[in-house]
XYZ file of C-alpha atoms in Angstrom:
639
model
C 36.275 77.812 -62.497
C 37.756 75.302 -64.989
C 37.705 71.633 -63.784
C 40.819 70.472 -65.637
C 42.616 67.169 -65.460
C 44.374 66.000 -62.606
C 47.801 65.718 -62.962
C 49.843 63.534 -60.159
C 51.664 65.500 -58.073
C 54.738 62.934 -58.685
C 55.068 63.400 -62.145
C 57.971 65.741 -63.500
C 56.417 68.215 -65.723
C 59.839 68.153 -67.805
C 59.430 64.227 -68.591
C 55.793 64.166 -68.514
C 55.905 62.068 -71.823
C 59.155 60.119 -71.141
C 58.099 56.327 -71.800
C 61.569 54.735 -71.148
C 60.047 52.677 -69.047
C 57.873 51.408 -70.862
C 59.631 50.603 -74.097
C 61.371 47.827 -72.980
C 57.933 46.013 -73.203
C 56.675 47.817 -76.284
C 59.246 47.860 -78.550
C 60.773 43.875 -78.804
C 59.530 40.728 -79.116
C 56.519 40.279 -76.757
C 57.140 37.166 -74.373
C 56.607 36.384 -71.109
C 60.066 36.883 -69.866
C 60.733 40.164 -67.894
C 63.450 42.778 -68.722
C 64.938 45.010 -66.271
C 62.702 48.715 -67.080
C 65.986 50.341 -67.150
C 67.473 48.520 -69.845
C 67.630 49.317 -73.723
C 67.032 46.584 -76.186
C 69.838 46.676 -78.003
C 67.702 46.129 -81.131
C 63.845 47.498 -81.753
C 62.206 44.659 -83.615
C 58.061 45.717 -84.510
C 55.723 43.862 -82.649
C 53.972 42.203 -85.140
C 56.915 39.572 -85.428
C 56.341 38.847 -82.037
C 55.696 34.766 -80.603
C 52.750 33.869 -78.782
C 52.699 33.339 -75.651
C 53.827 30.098 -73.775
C 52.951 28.087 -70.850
C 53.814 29.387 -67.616
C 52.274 27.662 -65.272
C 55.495 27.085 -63.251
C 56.066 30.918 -63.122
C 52.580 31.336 -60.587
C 52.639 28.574 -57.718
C 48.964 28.218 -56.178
C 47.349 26.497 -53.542
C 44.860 23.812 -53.598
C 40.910 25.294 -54.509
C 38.931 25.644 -51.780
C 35.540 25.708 -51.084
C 33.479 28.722 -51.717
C 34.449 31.500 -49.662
C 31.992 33.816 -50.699
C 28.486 34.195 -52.067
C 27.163 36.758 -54.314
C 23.655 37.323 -56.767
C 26.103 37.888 -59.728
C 29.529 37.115 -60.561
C 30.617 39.090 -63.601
C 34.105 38.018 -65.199
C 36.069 40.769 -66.839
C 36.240 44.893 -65.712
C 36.284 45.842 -69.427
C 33.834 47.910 -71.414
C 31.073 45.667 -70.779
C 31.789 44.221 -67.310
C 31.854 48.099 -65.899
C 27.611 48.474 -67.575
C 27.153 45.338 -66.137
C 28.428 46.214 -62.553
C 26.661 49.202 -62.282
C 23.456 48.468 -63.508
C 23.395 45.649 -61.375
C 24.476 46.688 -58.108
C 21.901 50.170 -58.613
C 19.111 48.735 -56.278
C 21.614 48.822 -53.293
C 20.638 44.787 -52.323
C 21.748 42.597 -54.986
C 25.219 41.533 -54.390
C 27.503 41.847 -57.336
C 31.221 40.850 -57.695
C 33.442 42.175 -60.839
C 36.856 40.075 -61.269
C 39.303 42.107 -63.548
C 42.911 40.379 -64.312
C 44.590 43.487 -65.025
C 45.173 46.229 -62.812
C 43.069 49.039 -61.095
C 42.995 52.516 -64.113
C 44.717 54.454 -61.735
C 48.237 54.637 -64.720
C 48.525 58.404 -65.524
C 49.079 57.616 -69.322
C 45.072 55.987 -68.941
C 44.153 59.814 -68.143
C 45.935 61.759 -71.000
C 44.333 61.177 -74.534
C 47.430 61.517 -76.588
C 48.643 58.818 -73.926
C 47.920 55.833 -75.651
C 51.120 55.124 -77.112
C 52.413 54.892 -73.624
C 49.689 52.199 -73.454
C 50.524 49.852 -76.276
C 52.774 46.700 -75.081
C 52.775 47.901 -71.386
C 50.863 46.417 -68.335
C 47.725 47.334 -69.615
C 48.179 45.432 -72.605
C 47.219 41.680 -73.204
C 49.834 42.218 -76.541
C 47.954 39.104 -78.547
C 49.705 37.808 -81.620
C 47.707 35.575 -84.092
C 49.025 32.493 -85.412
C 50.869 32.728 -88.698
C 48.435 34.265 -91.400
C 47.896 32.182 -94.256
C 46.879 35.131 -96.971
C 48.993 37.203 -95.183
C 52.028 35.305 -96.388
C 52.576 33.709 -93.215
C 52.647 37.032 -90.966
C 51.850 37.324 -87.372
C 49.929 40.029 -86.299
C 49.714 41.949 -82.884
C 46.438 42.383 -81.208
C 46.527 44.809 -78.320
C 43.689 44.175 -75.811
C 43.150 46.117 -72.666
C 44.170 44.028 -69.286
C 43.035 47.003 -66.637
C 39.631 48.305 -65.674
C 37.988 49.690 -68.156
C 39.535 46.866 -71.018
C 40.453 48.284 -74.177
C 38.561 51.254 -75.118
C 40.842 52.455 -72.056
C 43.700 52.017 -74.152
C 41.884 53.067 -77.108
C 42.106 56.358 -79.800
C 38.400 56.919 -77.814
C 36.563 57.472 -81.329
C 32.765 57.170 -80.264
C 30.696 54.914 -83.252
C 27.167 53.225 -82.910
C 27.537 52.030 -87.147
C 24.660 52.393 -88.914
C 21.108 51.630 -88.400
C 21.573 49.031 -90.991
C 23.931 47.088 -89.327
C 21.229 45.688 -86.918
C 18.927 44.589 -88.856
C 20.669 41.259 -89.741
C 20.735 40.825 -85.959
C 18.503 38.406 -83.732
C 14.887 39.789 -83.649
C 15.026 42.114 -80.651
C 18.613 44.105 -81.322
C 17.456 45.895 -84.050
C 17.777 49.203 -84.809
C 14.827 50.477 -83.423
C 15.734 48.118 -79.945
C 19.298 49.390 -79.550
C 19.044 52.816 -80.065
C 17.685 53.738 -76.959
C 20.347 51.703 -75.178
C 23.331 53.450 -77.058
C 21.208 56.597 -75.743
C 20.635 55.473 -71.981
C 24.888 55.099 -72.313
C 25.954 58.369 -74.002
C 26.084 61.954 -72.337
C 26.389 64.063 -74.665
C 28.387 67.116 -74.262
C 28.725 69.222 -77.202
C 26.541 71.464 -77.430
C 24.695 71.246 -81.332
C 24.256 67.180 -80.605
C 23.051 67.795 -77.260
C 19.822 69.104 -79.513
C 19.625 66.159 -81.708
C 16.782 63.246 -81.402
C 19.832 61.069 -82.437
C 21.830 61.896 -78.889
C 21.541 62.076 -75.082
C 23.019 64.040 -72.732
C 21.919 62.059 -69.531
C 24.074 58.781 -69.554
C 27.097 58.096 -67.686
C 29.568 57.900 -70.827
C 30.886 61.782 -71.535
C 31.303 61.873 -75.742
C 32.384 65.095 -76.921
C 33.835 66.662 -79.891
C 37.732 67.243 -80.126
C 38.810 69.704 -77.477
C 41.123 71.069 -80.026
C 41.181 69.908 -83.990
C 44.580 69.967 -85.835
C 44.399 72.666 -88.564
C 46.135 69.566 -90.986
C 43.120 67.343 -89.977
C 40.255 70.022 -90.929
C 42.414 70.611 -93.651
C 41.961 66.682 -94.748
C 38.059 66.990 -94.454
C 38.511 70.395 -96.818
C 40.158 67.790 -99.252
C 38.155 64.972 -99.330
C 35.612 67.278 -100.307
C 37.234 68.359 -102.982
C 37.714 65.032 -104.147
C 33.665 64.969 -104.235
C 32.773 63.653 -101.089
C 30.174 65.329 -98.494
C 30.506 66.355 -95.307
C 28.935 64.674 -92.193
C 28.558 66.386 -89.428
C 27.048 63.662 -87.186
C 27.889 60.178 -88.049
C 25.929 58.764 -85.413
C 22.858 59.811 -86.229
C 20.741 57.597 -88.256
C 18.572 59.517 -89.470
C 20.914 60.084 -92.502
C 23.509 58.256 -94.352
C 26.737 57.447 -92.963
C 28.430 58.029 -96.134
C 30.749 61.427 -95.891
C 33.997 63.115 -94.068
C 34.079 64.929 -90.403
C 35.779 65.509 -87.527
C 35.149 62.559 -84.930
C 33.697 62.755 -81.889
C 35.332 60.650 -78.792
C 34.476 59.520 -75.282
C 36.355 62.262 -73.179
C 35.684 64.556 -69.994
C 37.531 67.550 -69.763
C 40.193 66.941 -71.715
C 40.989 63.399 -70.089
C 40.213 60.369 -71.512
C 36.844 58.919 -70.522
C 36.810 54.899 -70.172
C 34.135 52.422 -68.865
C 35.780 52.345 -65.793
C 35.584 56.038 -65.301
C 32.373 56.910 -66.496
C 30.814 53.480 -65.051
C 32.618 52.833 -62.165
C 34.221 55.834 -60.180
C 30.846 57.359 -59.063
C 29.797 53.990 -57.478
C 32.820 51.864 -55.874
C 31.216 52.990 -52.901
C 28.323 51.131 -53.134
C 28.341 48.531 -50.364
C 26.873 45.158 -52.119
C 29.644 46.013 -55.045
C 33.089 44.277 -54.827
C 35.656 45.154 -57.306
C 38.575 42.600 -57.047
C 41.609 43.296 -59.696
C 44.448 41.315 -60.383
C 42.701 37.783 -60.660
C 42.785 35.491 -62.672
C 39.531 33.397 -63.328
C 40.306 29.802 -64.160
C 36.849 28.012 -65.022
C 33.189 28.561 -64.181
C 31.915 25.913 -62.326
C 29.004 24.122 -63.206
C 26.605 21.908 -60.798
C 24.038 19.292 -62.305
C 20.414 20.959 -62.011
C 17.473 19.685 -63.620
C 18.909 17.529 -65.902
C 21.292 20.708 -67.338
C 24.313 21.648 -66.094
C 24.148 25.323 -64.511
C 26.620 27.328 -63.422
C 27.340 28.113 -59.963
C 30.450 30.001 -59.198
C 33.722 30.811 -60.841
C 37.712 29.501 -59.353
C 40.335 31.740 -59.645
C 43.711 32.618 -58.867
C 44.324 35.532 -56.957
C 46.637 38.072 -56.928
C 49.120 36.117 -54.225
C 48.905 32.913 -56.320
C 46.014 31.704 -54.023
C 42.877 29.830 -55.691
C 39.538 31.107 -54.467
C 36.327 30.157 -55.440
C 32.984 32.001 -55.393
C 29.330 31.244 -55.910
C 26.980 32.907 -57.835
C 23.168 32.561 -56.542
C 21.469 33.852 -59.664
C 23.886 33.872 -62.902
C 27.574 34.162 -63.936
C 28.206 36.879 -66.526
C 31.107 36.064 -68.759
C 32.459 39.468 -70.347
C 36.241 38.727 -70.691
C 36.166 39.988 -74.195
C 36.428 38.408 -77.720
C 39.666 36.363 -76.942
C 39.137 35.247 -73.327
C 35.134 34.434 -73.126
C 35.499 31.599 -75.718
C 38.674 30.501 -74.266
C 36.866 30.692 -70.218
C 33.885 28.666 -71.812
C 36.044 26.090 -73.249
C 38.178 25.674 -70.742
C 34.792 25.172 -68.569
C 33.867 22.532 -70.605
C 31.580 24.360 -73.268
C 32.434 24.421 -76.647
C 33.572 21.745 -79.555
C 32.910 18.435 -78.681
C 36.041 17.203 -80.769
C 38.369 20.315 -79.859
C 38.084 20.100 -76.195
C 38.101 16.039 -76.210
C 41.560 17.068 -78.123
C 42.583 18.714 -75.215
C 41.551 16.157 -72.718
C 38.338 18.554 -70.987
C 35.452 16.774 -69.688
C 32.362 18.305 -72.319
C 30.018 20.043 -70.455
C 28.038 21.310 -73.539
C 28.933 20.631 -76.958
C 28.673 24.621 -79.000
C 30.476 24.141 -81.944
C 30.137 28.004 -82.505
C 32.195 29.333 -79.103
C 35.642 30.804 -80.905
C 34.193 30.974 -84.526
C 32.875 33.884 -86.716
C 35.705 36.050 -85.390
C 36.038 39.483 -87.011
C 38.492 42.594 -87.298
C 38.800 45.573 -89.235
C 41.619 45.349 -91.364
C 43.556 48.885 -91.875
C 46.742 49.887 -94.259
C 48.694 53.564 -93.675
C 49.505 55.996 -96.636
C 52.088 58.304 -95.390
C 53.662 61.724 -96.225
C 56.376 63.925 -94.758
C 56.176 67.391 -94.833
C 57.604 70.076 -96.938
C 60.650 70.288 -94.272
C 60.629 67.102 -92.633
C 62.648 68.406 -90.147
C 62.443 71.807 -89.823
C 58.965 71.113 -89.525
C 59.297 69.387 -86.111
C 59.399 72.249 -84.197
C 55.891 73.110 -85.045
C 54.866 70.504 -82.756
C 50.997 71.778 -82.118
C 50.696 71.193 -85.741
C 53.238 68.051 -86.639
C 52.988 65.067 -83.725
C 56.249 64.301 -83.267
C 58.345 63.433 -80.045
C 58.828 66.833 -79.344
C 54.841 67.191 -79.092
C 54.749 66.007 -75.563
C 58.176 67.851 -74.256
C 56.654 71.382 -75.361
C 56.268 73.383 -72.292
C 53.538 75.084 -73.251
C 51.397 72.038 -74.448
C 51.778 70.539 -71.327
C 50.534 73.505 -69.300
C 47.519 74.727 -71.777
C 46.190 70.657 -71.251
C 47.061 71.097 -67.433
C 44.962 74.172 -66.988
C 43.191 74.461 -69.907
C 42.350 70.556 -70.687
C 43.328 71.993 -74.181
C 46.043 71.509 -76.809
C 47.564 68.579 -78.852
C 47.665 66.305 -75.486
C 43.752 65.817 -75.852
C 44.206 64.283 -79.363
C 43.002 61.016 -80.514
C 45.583 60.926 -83.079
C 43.045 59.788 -85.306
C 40.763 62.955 -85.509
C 38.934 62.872 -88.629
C 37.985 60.864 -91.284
C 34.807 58.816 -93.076
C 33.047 56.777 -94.195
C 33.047 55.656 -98.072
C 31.222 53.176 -100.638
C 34.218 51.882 -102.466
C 32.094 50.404 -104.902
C 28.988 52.789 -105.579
C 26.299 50.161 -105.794
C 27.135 48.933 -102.609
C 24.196 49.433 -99.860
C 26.835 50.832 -97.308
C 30.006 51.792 -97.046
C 32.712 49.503 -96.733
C 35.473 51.601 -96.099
C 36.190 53.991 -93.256
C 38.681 56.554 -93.319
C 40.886 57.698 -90.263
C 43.167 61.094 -90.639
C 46.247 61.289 -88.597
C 48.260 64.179 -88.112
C 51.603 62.165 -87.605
C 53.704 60.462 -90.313
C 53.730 56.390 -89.557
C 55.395 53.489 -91.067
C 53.338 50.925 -92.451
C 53.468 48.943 -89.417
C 51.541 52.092 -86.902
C 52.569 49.892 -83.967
C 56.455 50.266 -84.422
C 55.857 54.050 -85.613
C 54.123 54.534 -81.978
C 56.631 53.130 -80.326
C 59.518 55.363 -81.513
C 56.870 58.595 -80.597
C 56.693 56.858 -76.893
C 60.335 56.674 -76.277
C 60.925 60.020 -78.101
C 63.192 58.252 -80.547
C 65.924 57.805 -78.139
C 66.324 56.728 -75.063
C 68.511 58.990 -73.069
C 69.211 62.051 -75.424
C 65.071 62.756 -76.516
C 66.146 63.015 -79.953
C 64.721 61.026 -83.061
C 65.093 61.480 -87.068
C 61.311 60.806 -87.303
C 60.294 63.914 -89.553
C 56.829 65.587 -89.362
C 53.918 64.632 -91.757
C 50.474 63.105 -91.613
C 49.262 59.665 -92.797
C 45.779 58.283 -93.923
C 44.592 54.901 -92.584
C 42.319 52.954 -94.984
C 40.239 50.680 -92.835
C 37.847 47.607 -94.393
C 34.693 48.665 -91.900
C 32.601 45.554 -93.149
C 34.974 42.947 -93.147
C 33.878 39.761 -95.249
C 36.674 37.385 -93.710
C 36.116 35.164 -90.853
C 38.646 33.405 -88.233
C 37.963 31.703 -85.414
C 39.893 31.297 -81.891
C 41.089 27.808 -80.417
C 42.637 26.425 -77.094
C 46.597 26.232 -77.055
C 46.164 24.538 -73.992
C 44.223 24.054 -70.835
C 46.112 26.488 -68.667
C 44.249 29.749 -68.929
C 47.610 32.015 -68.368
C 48.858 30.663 -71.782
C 46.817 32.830 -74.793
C 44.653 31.295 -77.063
C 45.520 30.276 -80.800
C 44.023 33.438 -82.587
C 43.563 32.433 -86.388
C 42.474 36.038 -87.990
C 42.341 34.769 -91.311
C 42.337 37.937 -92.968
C 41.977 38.268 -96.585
C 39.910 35.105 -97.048
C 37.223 36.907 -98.478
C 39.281 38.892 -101.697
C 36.346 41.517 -101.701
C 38.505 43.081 -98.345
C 41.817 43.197 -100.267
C 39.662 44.829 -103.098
C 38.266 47.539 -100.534
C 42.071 48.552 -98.972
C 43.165 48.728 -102.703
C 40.659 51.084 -102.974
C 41.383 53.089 -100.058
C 44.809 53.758 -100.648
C 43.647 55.251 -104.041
C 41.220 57.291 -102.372
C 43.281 58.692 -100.034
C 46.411 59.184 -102.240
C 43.838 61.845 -104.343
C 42.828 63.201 -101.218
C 45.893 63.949 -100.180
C 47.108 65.637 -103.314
C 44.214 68.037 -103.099
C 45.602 72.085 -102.882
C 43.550 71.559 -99.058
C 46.812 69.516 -97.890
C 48.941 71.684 -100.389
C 50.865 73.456 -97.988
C 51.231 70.452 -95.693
C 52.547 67.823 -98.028
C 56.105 66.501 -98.826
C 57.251 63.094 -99.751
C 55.107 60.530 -99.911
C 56.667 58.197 -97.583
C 54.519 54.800 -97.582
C 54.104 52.661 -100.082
C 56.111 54.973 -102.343
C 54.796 57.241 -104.962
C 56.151 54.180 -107.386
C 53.620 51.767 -105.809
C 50.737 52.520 -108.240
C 49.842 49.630 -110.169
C 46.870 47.439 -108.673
C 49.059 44.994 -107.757
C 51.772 45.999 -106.278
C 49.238 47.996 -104.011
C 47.224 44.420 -103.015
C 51.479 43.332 -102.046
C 51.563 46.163 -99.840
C 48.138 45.560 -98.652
C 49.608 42.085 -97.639
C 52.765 42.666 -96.032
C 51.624 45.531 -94.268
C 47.484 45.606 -93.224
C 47.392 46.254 -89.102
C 44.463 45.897 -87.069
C 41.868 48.991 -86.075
C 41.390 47.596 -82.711
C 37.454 46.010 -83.261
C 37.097 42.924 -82.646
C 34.073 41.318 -82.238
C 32.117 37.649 -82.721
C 33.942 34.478 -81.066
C 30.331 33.920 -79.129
C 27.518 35.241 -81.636
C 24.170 35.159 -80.814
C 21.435 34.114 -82.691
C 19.467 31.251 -83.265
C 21.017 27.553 -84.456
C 24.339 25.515 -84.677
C 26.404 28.618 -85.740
C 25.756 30.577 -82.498
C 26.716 30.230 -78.917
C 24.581 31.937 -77.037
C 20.716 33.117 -77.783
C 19.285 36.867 -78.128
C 18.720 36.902 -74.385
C 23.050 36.332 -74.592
C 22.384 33.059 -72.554
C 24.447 30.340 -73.361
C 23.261 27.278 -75.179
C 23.094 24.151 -73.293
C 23.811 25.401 -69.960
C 22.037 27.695 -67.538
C 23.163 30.822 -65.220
C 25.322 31.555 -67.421
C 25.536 34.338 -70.169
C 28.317 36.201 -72.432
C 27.474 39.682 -72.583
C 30.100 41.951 -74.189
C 32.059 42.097 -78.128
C 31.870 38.435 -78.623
C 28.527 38.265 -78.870
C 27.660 40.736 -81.969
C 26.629 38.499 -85.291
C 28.537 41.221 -87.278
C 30.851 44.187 -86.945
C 29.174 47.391 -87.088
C 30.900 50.263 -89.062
C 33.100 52.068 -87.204
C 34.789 50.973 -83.306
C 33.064 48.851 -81.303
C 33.222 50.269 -77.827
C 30.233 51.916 -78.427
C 28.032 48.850 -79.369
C 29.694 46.607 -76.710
C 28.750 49.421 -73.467
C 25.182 48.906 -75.696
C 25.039 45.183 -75.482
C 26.318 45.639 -72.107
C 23.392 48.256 -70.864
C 20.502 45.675 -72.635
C 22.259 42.788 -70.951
C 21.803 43.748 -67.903
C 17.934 44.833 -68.861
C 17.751 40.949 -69.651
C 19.221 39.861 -66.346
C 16.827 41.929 -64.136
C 14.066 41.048 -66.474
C 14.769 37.811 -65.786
C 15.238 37.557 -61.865
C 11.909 39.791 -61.651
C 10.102 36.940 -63.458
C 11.735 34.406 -61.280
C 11.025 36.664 -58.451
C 6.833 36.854 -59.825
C 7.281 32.827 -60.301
C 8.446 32.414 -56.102
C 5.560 35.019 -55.367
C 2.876 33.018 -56.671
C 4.436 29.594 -55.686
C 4.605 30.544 -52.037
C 1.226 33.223 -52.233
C 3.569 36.119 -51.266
C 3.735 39.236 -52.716
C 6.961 40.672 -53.633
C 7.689 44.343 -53.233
């Protein structure tokens, strides 16, 4: 018998994809302020002109901290990709106490389940909605960062696409997170569930995260792979295995379970909440670690935090503190704790607990632009909805019952189905550019586009002019830029000052440039014939090199992988060793995206559930040899 998704019971099948709700919060300026859920904004300005975020401390009144309430063996900070490894791992043995703290909410949200959901996702609760600070090369332009804030962090808000990189991207890692060390952890993680891969050296089938291919591929999507092989580029069946190059065009594989959505939270932490020396605690915020004076370094000890009634709390950790808040708020929890720049946190009036120039540098992003067509009958073409993602694609009747019984149709889609991975340059050792199809026509700015398919367009008559198509992302998958993350002040409820700095490096302008090109002759191959209209975005008069780098500029988005603000490695430019501790402290470690040197190819919520799996590895490794050190101090035996 079919084990389908679970739909709520409250849910009305009719307005199953009705978003109303959330629009208000998606669709203008982000800011702190609240608006009624009912009402419209009279105006929908994009996202990425949104402020950052300002203080708010008199918004949350709190009590005085008191003394530790609780003791556990591990406090982990953040319920996100890696804090959901790091939980379960931990707490396996049944004895060591383990406590997860998670600001955002539990992943109970129906939109978390459905794949085709995530639009739902964008600017809502779940969201952290972080704007950078005006870009410099991007001619003063803010962009919007959505981050998860709910268990499972953001690849549970995510398109779900499941990427390890290449085995090449590890070897300019620390000694000991090479290629030949990680694999295995990327396979201890992964259960593989398609059949052919479940065959492959490259895969496993036994590990807690279900990645599968597409329940159902979009005949426009195969018919992009079709094209870019006409255009002279090879297929790739399997780009996760390394046994061969990355270079070519598929059909992705993502992290889902019977047609739902599978996040960290779900394949990490359902099977286990009832483990009794686990506590899961949601809705907290954590303030500071707290560090005691050991011998002669400072260690930490516990975490305070604000809880979910504006009460502070504070909570010791016997054995370590595990920071994995994520790329934006592990440099900004270490700096408010005292670690970091010497100069930047005497700025800001914090008493220096370790000076590590490196916590918040060496931050990195992929870069993407969109090259979009209509179809041949923009609107006609809308009521194809299985084929054409439109509004209408989550109002069909019959979509909605073949992914209710079936876990099948156009509501399991990624969006982003297929795509590759490309040398822009041919002497170039791997690819720089990645490739992401999309059966959905989007404005240059994806974000606003998404939030016109959430609300269906309009708000109270389900109607929109948004005609059918398909659009090609150009991603830079090896970025060369660099930006860094700083404190806007020392209240931890007000975001950090994100400085992307995109387009520092020219050789990632060069590689978008090249993208578009690419996938402008793909898409006029006679594979997409039958599908293509109009080109939309930039304009079929947008040709010349550089008018292409202007729309590069006023338009390039993020791909959702950040990674870097805490690398590890050895010296001044990194924050935290291979063994993820940090430097100058003890008890204390960053284990999750902050910590990689460099960005793999492809999304990172593969690599970050792989740091995460090691990590812990590291931790137990460690309290075993303190465990061996007790044994032989006191002549017992430990067993």
């Amino acid at each position: 018998m079919f084990s389908g998704p679970t739909i709520p019971t409250f849910v009305p099948l009719p307005s199953i994809f009705h978003a109303s709700k959330l629009s208000s919060t998606f669709t203008h300026t982000v800011s702190r302020s609240h608006r009624p859920a009912h009402v419209v904004p009279p105006t929908r300005t994009p996202i990425t002109n949104a402020a950052p975020a300002d203080t708010i401390s008199e918004t949350l009144p709190r009590t005085a901290t008191s003394p530790p309430s609780q003791s556990f063996d591990y406090v982990i900070i953040g319920g996100g990709a890696a804090g959901c490894v790091l939980a379960n791992r931990l707490s396996a043995n049944g004895k060591t106490r383990v406590l997860l703290l998670e600001a955002g909410p539990p992943d109970d949200s129906f939109y978390l389940r459905v794949p085709l959901g995530f639009p739902y996702l964008l600017g809502s609760k779940h969201d952290w909605a972080f704007v950078t600070e005006p870009e410099p090369h991007l001619n003063g332009r803010r962009l919007y960062f959505p981050r998860g804030k709910v268990l499972g962090g953001s690849h549970a808000i995510s398109v779900m696409l499941y990427h390890r990189g290449n085995a090449a991207d590890y070897e300019s890692w620390p000694e000991g997170w090479h290629a030949e060390d990680v694999l295995p952890y990327f396979k201890r993680s992964e259960g593989q569930r398609a059949a052919l891969k479940q065959q492959s050296a490259a895969h496993s089938c036994n590990g807690p995260l279900a990645v599968d291919d597409l329940a159902r591929v979009n005949p426009m999507s195969s018919a992009f792979v079709d094209a870019a092989v006409q255009c002279g580029l090879q297929r790739n069946d399997d780009f996760n295995d390394w046994e061969r190059s990355q270079d070519g065009v598929g059909i992705f594989q993502v992290t889902q379970r019977d047609g739902n959505r599978e996040s960290p939270a779900t394949a990490y932490l359902n099977s286990i909440r009832a483990r009794r020396n686990l506590t899961v605690q949601t809705g907290v915020t954590v303030e500071r670690i707290i560090f005691e004076q050991g011998n002669g370094v400072p260690r930490a000890s516990g975490v305070s935090y604000v809880k979910a009634d504006g009460n502070r709390a504070t909570v010791k950790a016997e054995k370590e503190v595990l920071l994995s808040a994520g790329v934006y708020a592990s440099p900004q929890l270490l700096m408010l704790s005292g670690v970091g720049p010497a100069e930047h946190l005497e700025g800001m009036g914090i008493p220096i607990v370790a000076d590590v120039p490196a916590v918040g540098q060496n931050l990195q992003d992929h870069a993407a632009v969109m090259l979009s067509y209509e179809s041949q009958a923009p609107q006609l073409d809308k009521r194809n909805s299985s084929v054409y993602y439109t509004e209408r694609t989550g109002k069909n009747i019959g979509t909605i019952l073949n992914y209710i019984f079936r876990g099948k149709g156009p509501l399991t889609s990624p969006m982003c189905e297929a795509g590759g991975f490309v040398k822009s340059d041919g002497s170039m050792g791997t690819c720089d550019l990645q490739l992401r199809f999309i059966p959905f026509v989007s404005e240059p700015d994806p974000y606003h586009s998404l939030a016109d398919f959430a609300t269906a367009g309009s708000y109270l008559k389900n109607e929109s002019n948004r005609p059918a198509g398909f659009t090609l992302q150009s991603v830079a998958a090896r970025p060369r830029s660099r930006g860094w993350v700083s404190l806007r002040s020392t209240d931890v409820r007000d975001s950090v000052r994100i400085h992307g700095n995109w387009m520092a490096d020219t050789q990632d302008l060069r590689t978008l440039v090249q993208g578009l090109k690419l996938c402008r002759e793909i898409a006029c191959q006679d594979a997409l014939k039958e599908y293509r209209g109009r080109e939309a975005y930039p304009g079929k008069e947008v040709v010349s090199d550089q008018a292409l780098e202007k729309y590069v500029l006023n338009t390039c988005h993020t791909a959702n992988a950040m990674v870097g603000t805490c690398r590890m490695g050895r010296g001044e430019d990194c924050a935290v060793d291979s063994e993820l501790r940090v430097r100058g402290v003890e008890g204390l470690r960053v284990i999750d995206s902050s910590v990689m040197p460099t960005l793999p190819g492809g999304q990172s919520g593969a690599p970050t559930m792989m740091i995460a799996e090691k990590g812990a590895d590291l931790v137990l490794q460690a309290q075993q040899g303190v465990s061996e050190a007790v044994s032989l101090s006191t002549g017992t035996r430990q067993v």
